[in-house]
Each structure stands twice: as C-alpha cells, then as structure tokens.
Coordinates of C-alpha atoms and ligand atoms in Angstrom, one line a residue:
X1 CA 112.7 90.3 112.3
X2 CA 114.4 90.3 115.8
X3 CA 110.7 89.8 117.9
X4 CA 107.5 88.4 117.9
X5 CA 104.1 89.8 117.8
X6 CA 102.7 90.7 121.3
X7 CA 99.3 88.6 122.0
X8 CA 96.6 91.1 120.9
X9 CA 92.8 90.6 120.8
X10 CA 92.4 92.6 117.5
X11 CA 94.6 89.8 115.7
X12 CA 94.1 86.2 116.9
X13 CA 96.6 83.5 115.8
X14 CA 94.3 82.2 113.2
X15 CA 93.1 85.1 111.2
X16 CA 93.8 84.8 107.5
X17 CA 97.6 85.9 106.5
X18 CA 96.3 87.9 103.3
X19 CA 99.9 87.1 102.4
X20 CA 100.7 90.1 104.7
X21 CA 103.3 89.6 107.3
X22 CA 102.1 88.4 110.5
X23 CA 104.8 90.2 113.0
X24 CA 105.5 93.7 113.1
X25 CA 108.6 95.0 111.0
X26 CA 111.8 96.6 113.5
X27 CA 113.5 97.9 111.0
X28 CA 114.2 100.2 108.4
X29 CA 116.2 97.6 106.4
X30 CA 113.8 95.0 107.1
X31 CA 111.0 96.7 105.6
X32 CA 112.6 97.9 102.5
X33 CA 113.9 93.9 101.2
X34 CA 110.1 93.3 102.6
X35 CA 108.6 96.3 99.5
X36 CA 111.7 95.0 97.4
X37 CA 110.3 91.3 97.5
X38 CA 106.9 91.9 97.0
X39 CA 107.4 94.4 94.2
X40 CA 107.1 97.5 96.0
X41 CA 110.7 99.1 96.0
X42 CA 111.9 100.7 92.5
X43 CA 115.8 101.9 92.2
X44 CA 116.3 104.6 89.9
X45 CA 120.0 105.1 87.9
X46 CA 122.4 107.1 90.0
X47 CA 122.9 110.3 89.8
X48 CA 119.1 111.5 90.0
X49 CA 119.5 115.6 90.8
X50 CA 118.7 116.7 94.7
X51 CA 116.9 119.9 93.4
X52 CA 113.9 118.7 92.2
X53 CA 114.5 115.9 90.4
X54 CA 114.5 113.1 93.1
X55 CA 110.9 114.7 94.3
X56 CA 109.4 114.4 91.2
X57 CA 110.0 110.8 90.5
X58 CA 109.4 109.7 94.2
X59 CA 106.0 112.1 94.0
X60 CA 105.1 110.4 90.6
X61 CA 105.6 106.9 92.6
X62 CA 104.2 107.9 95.8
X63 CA 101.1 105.1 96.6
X64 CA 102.6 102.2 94.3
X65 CA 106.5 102.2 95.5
X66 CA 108.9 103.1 97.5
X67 CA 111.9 104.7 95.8
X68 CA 115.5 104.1 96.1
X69 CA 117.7 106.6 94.6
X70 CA 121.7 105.2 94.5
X71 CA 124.1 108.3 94.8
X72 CA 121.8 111.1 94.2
X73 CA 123.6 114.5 93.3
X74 CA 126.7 112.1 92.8
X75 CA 126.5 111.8 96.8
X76 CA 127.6 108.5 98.2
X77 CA 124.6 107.8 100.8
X78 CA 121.4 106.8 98.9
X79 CA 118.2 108.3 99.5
X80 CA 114.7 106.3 99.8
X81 CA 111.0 107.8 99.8
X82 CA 107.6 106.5 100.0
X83 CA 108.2 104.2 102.8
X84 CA 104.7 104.4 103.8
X85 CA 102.6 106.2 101.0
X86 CA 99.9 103.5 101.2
X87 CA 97.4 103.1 104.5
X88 CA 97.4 99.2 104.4
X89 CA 101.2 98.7 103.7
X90 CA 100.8 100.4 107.5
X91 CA 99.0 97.5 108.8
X92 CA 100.7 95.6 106.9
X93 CA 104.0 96.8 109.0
X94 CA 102.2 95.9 112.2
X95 CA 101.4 92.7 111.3
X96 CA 97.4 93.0 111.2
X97 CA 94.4 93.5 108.7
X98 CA 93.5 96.5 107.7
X99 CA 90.2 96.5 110.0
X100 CA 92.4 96.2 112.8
X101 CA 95.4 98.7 112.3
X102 CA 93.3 102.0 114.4
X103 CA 92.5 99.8 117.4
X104 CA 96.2 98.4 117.5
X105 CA 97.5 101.8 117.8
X106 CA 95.5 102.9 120.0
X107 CA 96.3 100.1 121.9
X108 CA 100.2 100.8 121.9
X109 CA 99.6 104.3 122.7
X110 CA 98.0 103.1 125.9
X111 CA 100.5 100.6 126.6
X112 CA 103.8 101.9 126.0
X113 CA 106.5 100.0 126.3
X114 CA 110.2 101.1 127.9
X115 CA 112.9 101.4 125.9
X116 CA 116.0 99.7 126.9
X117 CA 119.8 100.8 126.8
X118 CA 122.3 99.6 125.0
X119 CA 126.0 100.6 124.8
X120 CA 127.0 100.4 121.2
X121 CA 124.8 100.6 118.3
X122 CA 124.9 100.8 114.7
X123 CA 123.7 104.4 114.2
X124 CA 126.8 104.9 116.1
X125 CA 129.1 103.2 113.7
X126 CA 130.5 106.6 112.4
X127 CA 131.0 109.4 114.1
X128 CA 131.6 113.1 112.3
X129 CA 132.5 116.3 114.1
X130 CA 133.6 117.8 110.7
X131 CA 132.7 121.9 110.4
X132 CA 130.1 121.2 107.4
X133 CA 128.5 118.2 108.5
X134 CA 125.5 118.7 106.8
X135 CA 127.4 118.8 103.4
X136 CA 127.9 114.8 104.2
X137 CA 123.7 114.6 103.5
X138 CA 122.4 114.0 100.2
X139 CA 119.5 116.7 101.2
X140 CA 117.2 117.3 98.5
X141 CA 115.0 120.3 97.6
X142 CA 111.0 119.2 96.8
X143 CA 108.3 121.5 95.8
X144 CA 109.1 124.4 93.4
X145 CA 109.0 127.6 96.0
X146 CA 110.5 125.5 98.7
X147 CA 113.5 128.1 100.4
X148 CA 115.7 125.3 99.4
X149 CA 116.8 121.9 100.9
X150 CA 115.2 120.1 103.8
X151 CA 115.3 117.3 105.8
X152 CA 111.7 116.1 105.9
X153 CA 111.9 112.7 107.6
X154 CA 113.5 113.7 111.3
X155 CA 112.4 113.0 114.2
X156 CA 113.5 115.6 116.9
X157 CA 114.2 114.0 120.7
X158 CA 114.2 116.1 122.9
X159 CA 114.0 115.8 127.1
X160 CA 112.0 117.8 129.7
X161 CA 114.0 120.0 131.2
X162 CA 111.4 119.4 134.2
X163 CA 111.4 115.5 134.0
X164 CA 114.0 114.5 132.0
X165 CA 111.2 112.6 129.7
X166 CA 111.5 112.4 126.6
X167 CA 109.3 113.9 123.4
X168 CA 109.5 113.0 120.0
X169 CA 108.0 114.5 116.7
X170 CA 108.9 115.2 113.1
X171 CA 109.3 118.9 112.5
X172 CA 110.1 120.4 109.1
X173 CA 113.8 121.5 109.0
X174 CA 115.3 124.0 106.3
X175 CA 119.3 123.5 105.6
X176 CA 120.2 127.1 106.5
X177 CA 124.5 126.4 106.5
X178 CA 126.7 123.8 106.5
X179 CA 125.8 122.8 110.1
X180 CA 122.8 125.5 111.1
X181 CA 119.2 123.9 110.5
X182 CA 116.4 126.4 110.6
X183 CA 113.0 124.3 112.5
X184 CA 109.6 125.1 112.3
X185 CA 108.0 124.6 116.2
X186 CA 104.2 124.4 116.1
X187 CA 103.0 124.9 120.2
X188 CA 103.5 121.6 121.1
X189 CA 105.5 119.5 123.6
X190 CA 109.3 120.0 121.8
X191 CA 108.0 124.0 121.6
X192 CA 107.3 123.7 125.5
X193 CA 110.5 121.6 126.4
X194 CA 112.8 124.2 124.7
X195 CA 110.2 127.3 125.7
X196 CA 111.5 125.7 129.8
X197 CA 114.8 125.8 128.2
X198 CA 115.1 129.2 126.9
X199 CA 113.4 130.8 130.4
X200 CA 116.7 130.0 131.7
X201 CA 118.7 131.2 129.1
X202 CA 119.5 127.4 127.6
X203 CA 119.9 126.0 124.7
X204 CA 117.6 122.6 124.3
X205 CA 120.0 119.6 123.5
X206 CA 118.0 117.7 120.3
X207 CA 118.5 114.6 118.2
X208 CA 117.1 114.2 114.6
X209 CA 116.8 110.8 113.6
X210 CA 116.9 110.3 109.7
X211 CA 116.0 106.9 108.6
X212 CA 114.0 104.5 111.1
X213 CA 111.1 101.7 110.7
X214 CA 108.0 102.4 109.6
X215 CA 106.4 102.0 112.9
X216 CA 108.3 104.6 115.0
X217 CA 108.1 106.9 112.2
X218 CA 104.5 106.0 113.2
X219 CA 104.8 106.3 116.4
X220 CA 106.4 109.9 116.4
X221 CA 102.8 110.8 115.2
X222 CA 100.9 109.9 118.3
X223 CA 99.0 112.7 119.8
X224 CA 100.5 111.7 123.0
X225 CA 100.0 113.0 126.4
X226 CA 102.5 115.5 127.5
X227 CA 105.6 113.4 128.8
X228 CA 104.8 110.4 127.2
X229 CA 108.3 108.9 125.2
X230 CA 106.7 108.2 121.6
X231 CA 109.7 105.6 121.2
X232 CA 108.1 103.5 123.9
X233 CA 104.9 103.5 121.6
X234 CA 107.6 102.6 119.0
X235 CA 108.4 100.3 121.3
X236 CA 104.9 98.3 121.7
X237 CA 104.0 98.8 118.2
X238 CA 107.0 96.5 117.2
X239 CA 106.3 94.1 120.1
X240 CA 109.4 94.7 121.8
X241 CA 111.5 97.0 124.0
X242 CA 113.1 99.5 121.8
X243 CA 117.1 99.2 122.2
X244 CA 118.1 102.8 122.4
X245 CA 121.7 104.3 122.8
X246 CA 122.7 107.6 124.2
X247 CA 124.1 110.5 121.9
X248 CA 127.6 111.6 121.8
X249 CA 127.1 115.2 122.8
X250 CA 124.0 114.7 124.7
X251 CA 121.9 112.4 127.5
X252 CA 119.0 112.3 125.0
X253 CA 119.0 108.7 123.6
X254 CA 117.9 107.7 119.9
X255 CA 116.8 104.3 118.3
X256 CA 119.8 102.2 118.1
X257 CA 119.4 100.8 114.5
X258 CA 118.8 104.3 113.3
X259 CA 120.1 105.0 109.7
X260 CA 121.6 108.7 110.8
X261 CA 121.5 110.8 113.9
X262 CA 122.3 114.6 113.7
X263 CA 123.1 116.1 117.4
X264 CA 122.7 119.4 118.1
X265 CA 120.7 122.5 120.1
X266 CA 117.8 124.9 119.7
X267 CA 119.3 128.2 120.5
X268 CA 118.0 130.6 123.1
X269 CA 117.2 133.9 122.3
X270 CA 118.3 133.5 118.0
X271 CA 115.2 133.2 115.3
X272 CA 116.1 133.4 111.8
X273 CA 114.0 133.5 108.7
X274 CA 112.9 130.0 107.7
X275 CA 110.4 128.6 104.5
X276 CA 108.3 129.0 102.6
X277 CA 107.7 125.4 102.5
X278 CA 105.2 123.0 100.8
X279 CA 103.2 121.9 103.4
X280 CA 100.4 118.3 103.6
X281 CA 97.5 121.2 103.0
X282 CA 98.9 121.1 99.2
X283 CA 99.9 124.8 100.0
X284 CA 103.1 126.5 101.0
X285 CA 104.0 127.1 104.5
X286 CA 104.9 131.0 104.6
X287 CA 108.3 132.1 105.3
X288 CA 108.7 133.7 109.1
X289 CA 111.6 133.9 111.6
X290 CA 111.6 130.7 113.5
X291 CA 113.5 128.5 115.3
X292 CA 117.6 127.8 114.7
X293 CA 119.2 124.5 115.6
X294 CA 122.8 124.0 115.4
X295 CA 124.2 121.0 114.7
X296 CA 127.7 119.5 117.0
X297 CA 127.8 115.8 115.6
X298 CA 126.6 113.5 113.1
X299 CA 126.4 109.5 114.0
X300 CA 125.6 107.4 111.3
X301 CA 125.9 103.5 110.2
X302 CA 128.6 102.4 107.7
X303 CA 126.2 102.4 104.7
X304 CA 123.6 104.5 105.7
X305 CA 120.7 105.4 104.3
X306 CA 118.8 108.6 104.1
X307 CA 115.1 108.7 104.4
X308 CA 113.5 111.6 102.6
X309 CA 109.2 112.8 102.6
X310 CA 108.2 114.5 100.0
X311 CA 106.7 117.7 101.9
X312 CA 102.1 117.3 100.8
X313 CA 102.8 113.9 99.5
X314 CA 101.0 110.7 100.6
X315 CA 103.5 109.3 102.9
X316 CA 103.2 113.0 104.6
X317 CA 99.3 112.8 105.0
X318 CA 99.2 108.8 105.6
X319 CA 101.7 109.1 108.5
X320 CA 99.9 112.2 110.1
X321 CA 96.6 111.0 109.6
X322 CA 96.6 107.3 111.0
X323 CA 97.5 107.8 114.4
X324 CA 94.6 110.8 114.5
X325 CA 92.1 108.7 112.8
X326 CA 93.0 106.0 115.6
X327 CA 92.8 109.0 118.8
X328 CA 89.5 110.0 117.2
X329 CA 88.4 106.2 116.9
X330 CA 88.9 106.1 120.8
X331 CA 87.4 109.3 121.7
X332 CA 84.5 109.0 120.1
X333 CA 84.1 105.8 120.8
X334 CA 84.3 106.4 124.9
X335 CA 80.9 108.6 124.2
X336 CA 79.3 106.9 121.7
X337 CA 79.6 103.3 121.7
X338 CA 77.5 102.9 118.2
X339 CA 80.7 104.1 116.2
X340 CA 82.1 101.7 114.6
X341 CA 85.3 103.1 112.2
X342 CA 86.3 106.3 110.8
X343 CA 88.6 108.1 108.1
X344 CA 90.0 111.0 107.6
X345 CA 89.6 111.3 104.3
X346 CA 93.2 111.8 101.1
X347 CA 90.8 115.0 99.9
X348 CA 90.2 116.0 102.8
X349 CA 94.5 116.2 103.3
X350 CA 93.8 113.5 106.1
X351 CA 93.0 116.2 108.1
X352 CA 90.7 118.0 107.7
X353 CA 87.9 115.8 106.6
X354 CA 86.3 113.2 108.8
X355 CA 84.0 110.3 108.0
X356 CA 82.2 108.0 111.0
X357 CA 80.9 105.5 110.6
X358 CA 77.7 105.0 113.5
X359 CA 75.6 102.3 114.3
X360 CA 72.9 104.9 115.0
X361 CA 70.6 104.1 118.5
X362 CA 68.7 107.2 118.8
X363 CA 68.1 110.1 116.5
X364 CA 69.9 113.5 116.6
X365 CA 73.1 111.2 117.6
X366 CA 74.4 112.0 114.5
X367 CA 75.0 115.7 115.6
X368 CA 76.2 114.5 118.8
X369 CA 79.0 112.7 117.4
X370 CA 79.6 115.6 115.0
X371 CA 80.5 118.0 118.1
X372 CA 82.5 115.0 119.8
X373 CA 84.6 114.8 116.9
X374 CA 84.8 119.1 116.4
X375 CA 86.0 118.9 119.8
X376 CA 88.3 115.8 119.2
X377 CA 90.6 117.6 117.4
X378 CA 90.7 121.7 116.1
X379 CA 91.8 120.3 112.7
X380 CA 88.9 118.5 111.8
X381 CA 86.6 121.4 110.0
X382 CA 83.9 118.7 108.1
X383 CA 82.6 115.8 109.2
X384 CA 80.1 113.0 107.6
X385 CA 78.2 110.6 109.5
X386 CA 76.8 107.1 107.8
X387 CA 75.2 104.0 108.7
X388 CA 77.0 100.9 108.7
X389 CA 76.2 99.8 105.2
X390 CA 78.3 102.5 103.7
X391 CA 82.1 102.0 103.3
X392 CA 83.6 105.1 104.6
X393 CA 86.9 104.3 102.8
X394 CA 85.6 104.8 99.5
X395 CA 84.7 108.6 98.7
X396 CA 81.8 107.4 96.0
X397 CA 79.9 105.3 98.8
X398 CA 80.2 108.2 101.5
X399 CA 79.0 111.0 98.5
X400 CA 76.1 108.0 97.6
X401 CA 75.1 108.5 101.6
X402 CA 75.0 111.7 101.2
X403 CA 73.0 112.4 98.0
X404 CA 70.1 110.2 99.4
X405 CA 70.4 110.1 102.7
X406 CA 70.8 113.6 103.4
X407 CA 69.0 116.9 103.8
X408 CA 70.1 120.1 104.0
X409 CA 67.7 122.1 106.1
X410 CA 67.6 119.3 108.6
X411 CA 70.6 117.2 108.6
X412 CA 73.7 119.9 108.4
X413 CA 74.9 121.5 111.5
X414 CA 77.4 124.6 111.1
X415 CA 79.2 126.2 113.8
X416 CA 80.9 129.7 112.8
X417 CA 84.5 131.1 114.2
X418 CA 86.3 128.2 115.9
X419 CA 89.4 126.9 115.9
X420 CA 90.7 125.7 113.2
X421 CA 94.0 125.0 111.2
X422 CA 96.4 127.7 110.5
X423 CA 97.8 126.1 107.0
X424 CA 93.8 126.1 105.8
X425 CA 94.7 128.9 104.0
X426 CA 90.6 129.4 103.8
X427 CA 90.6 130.4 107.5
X428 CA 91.2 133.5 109.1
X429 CA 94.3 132.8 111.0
X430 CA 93.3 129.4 111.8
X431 CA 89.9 130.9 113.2
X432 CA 87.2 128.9 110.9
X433 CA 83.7 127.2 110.5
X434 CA 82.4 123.4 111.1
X435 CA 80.3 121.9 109.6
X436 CA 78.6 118.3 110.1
X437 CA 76.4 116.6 107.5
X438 CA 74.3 113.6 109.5
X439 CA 73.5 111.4 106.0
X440 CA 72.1 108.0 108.4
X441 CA 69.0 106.8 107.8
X442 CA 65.9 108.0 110.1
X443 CA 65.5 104.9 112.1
X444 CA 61.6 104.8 111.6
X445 CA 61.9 104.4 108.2
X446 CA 60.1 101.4 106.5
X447 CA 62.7 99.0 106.0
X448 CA 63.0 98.9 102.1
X449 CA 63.2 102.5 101.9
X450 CA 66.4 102.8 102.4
X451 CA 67.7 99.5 101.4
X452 CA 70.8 99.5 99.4
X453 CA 70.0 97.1 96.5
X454 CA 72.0 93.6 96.3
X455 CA 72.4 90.6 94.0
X456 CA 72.6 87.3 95.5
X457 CA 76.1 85.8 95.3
X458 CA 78.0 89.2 94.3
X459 CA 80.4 88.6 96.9
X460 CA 81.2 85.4 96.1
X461 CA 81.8 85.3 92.3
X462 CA 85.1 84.0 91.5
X463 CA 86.1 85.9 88.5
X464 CA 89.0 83.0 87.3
X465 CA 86.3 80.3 87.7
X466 CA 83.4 82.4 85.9
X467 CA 85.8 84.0 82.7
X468 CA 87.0 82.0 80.1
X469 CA 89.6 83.7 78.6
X470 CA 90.1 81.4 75.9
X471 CA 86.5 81.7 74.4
X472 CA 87.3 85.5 73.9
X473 CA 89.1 84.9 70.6
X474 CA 86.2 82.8 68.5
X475 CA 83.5 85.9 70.3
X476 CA 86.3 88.6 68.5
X477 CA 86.2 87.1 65.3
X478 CA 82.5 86.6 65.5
X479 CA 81.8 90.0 66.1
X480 CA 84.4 91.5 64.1
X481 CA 83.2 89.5 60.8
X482 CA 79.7 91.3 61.4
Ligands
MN501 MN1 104.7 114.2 122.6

C-alpha cells in the first residue's frame, strides 16, 4: 500500500476491522498477494487452453477465488480472473464494511480526485511496435458461440476532442487480426468523443488498459457525468492522486502501474462485423458491424500480467452493478429521505432487478419511489420495495416480504412501452414494461400484525461456546445401538 485512507464519515477510525483491510488497495499486485494470503487466489498448472478451457475453470471459481493461470496456451504472460466476483471483497478493497461500500462511492464520484503526471512508469517498462502485437496476448476465447477471442477487462481512455477531458469505460473488444480490435460502442460518452471525432474525418486516439486495481476497474463503472475523468474517481477511491503517464503514440494518459497498455485509434468512416458475444444478461450479444480500432503500440511491465472477465460472469455483473446500486442509493435518496439501502439483485443480472429498502412515512410512497427508481436508470425493469426489517440482500427475506406483505390488485404498479434494455432479449428493441411491487406494511396496521417473530438471544448465541463437539461421539453410539 503506497497511501492512506482519506478521513471519511462512513468509516470512523474505530469501527471493528472484521479482519478486512482498513486502507484501500492501489494496486493490481497488491490485491492479488492480499486474495493469495487470505485463501482467495488459486493457480492452476500451466498450460490451461485459451479457447475455452481457462473460462471454464475461472467460471467454475467465479465467487470463491480468483484464478491465476501461469503460461496459458504455452504463452509466457499469465492470465488472472475473478478479481472481484464477490460484492464484499469490494468493500473490502476500499477499506470499509460492507454497509458502507454504496455511500463511499458515491462519495468519490462527487469528489474526484486529479490525477497526477509522472514521467516514467512501469506499464511503460516495455515497449512493442511489432506488426502482430496482439499475438504477444494470451487472449482467451469464453462462452461457446463467442466469434472468438476477446479482451474483456479494457478500459478504453479516450479525450474530448472539445475539452481534452478524458473518459473511461470497459467496452467489449473482439481480436479481429493481429493488431485490428473490433469494439462494441453503446451511445455513451467514448461513442460521443469519437462520433466529434469522425465529423471531422478523425480517427479517435484510445488507450486499453489491461490489468489495474480493483478500484479503478471500479471506478471505470461510474455513471459519471459527461467529462468527468473516471481515473480521478480511481483516484479518490484509493485515497490518493492517481500517478498517470502519457502514451507513446498519444496525449491520452493511462494509470501508471498498469499491467498492459494497448495504443491505438477508432477509425473514421470503417465498421466491420463484430460478435456474437456472451453478454452479463446470460445471453449472447448479436453479431453487427461495429466499431474498428487499430492498434500502433503495446506498453507493458517486465512480467506483466493479463487480466481477463469472463463475459456474464460474476465479476461482470458485480463490477457493473455496484457503482449503479450506489447512483440509485443517491438519487433516490435526494427524493425520499426514508430509503435506507438497495440492491440490484445476482437474478436480476444486477441490472435489471431492484430492491429498496424504505423507512416508509406516508402511504402510496412506495409507488413513489418505484417511478424515482424507473426513472433512475432505463435498465431497471422490476422493482421491490420493503420495510426495514427485511434484508434486501437475501432473495428469501425479500420473496418472504412479498408473499405476506403484498397484494396484487393494490400494491403492483405496471407501466407498459418504456425504455428499457436492449440485451433483455424479452423486450422489443429495448422498448419494455415496469413493474413495481410495494410489499411494506400499511402503516395503520395493529402492531403485531405484521411482526416478524423473534427469539430472545438469537443474535447472540455463540455457536463454539454452546456445541460440544466432543459429546457427539457417546450421542452416536447411543443412538446407533438403538
Ligand atoms: Mn464517462
């Protein structure tokens, strides 16, 4: 660790360790003797196959370790996946409790951080201008109709060519040849930057970033407004300014411990065909003509390491789906100061699926916050709203809520042909239906009615102290001699 925690509110000095490390993780390497040490990291034998193989094993490992696969396909860089596939090893990267990982995004996001500049760096250790650069990437292949290999762990820089600022995201990117990388654009801010680009006739100058701390990958998920650098939220996630280095072949500047840096262009005027692809919706992507980015340089460190996602995996859908629980928490939240958390549920692809949980002041809220969150973000298509006493992070307590607190004809609101997501393949073009489902408790009701039943001293029984394991061997004989 190369900084200290910045003083936050959410996480006073004191507040119990949980054996979780107190200051955010900078890097990459960091983190991964951090998983190794605490059990978390497993290292297959060499040689795993890039087609396939390597996404099965990291897909079968996804939410109980990260993977490390040494020389995969024979290829000399090693690969790693599931950095991330678990929503409190997240927090657990910040440096705070699980209750308090949505509020201390949200509070990077609104206090970003600059960057600073630094003249050499180790993602610059080695520099390759070779005609099949991309050959030098152990690339794999993941889900079965996949076009072929893709790097699923880049983030694309990009600048304004208005500003200058610079935007950051993770696209998916299909190997198309030995230095030609076909991208997938969705209409967001790298889409505008190169669409300002391509008006004049340009090419837009981009960096991909392949293996980088947990928290910028984080931070690359922001929904961020328009201009805003994600690598300073990068920045004030990790407590510190970001050291940063500029490209070889371009002004854009990348994170300076970066694993690998590809350098390269979105061409004007050229769209090729690109996917299908396995996408977080558990569904394949179709196959269009899209974006083409060519590649001039590849920067790397001495022993670098390649970060790979496995495309609908968990460490897809947990790294999309914290930073928009956490924009949701703070919208709602401006509107209706009752809510208290939400979650965007795995079933729901941590998307499309929200839960709130509301400290309820006046009937029909509940419907309110329903259209608040609709309007929050198009994805969302369902949304349940409980009282306080449910735990909205376990599926069983929210579907309790809703089988006895919850009635059809009064409590669900639907609201036909609106926008929704394009990859719900149950949509019409992305054009779809909400629906809320209000399962609080009416607020007149008798007290007891609704009182979720409790044994005195559950919560503190000490499991250790109360089991003797030694008694269990007399109790088997007992038994069995009956
Ligand atoms: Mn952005």
């Amino acid at each position: 660790m190369t900084s200290k925690a910045p003083p936050s509110s959410a996480t006073p000095a004191d507040a119990p360790s949980r054996g979780a490390n107190r200051q955010p993780f900078t890097t990459l390497r960091d983190w991964l003797a951090h998983l190794a040490s605490t059990g978390r990291l497993a290292v297959t034998r060499p040689d795993v196959g890039l087609a396939h193989e390597l996404a099965a094993i990291a897909k079968v490992l996804d939410g109980q370790k990260a993977t490390l696969f040494p020389k995969p396909g024979g290829h000399a860089v090693p690969v790693v996946s599931g950095l991330v596939s678990a929503r409190h090893w997240i927090a657990e990267a910040m440096g705070v409790d699980h209750a308090d990982m949505l509020p201390r995004f949200e509070h990077a996001a609104a206090n970003p951080l600059p960057c600073t500049q630094v003249t050499s760096a180790p993602c610059q250790d080695v520099v390759e201008t070779a005609p099949d650069l991309l050959r030098d990437l152990p690339i794999p292949t993941h889900n079965e109709h996949d076009s072929g290999p893709y790097i699923t762990a880049g983030l694309i820089i990009s600048k304004s060519p208005r500003t200058g600022r610079q935007n950051v995201a993770i696209v998916r990117l299909q190997v198309s040849g030995p230095r030609k990388l076909g991208a997938l654009l969705l209409p967001r801010h790298t889409n505008l930057f190169f669409d300002m680009a391509e008006a004049e006739g340009k090419a837009l100058p981009v960096a991909i970033v392949v293996g980088i701390d947990p928290l910028t990958l984080l931070a690359s998920q922001a929904i961020a407004p328009l201009d805003q650098d994600e690598l300073e939220i990068a920045g004030a996630l990790q407590g510190r300014s970001l050291p940063v280095v500029k490209c070889r072949t371009s002004d854009i500047v990348v994170p300076a411990e970066a694993e690998i840096v590809l350098e390269g262009r979105i061409m004007p005027k050229v769209r090729e065909p690109e996917g299908p692809f396995g996408e977080f919706p558990q569904y394949y992507g179709d196959r269009a003509d899209r974006h083409v980015i060519e590649i001039d340089a590849l920067t790397k460190r001495k022993d670098a390491i390649y970060h790979t996602i496995g495309g609908g995996g968990l460490e897809h859908l947990v790294l999309g789906g914290i930073p928009r629980e956490a924009t949701l928490l703070a919208h709602l939240k401006r509107t209706f100061p009752g809510v208290r958390d939400v979650h965007l549920s795995h079933g729901g692809v941590c998307r499309y699926h929200l839960y709130v949980k509301l400290a309820k002041r006046s009937e029909g809220e509940a419907k309110n916050v329903m259209m608040g969150a609709f309007a929050g973000h198009y994805d969302v298509k369902q949304v349940i709203v409980v009282d306080e006493d449910v735990d909205i992070h376990d599926p069983a307590q929210v579907e309790w809520a809703v089988a006895t607190r919850f009635q059809a004809d009064r409590d669900l609101l639907v609201v036909t042909e609106s926008q929704g997501s394009k990859l719900d393949p149950s949509t019409r073009d992305g054009v779809g239906a909400k629906m809320g489902l209000d399962a609080t408790r009416p607020l007149a009701a008798p007290e007891m009615k609704f009182k979720k039943i409790h044994v005195p001293g559950e919560d503190a029984v000490d499991v250790a102290r109360d089991v003797d394991d030694a008694a269990l061997p007399e109790w088997a004989r007992k038994l069995g001699a009956g």
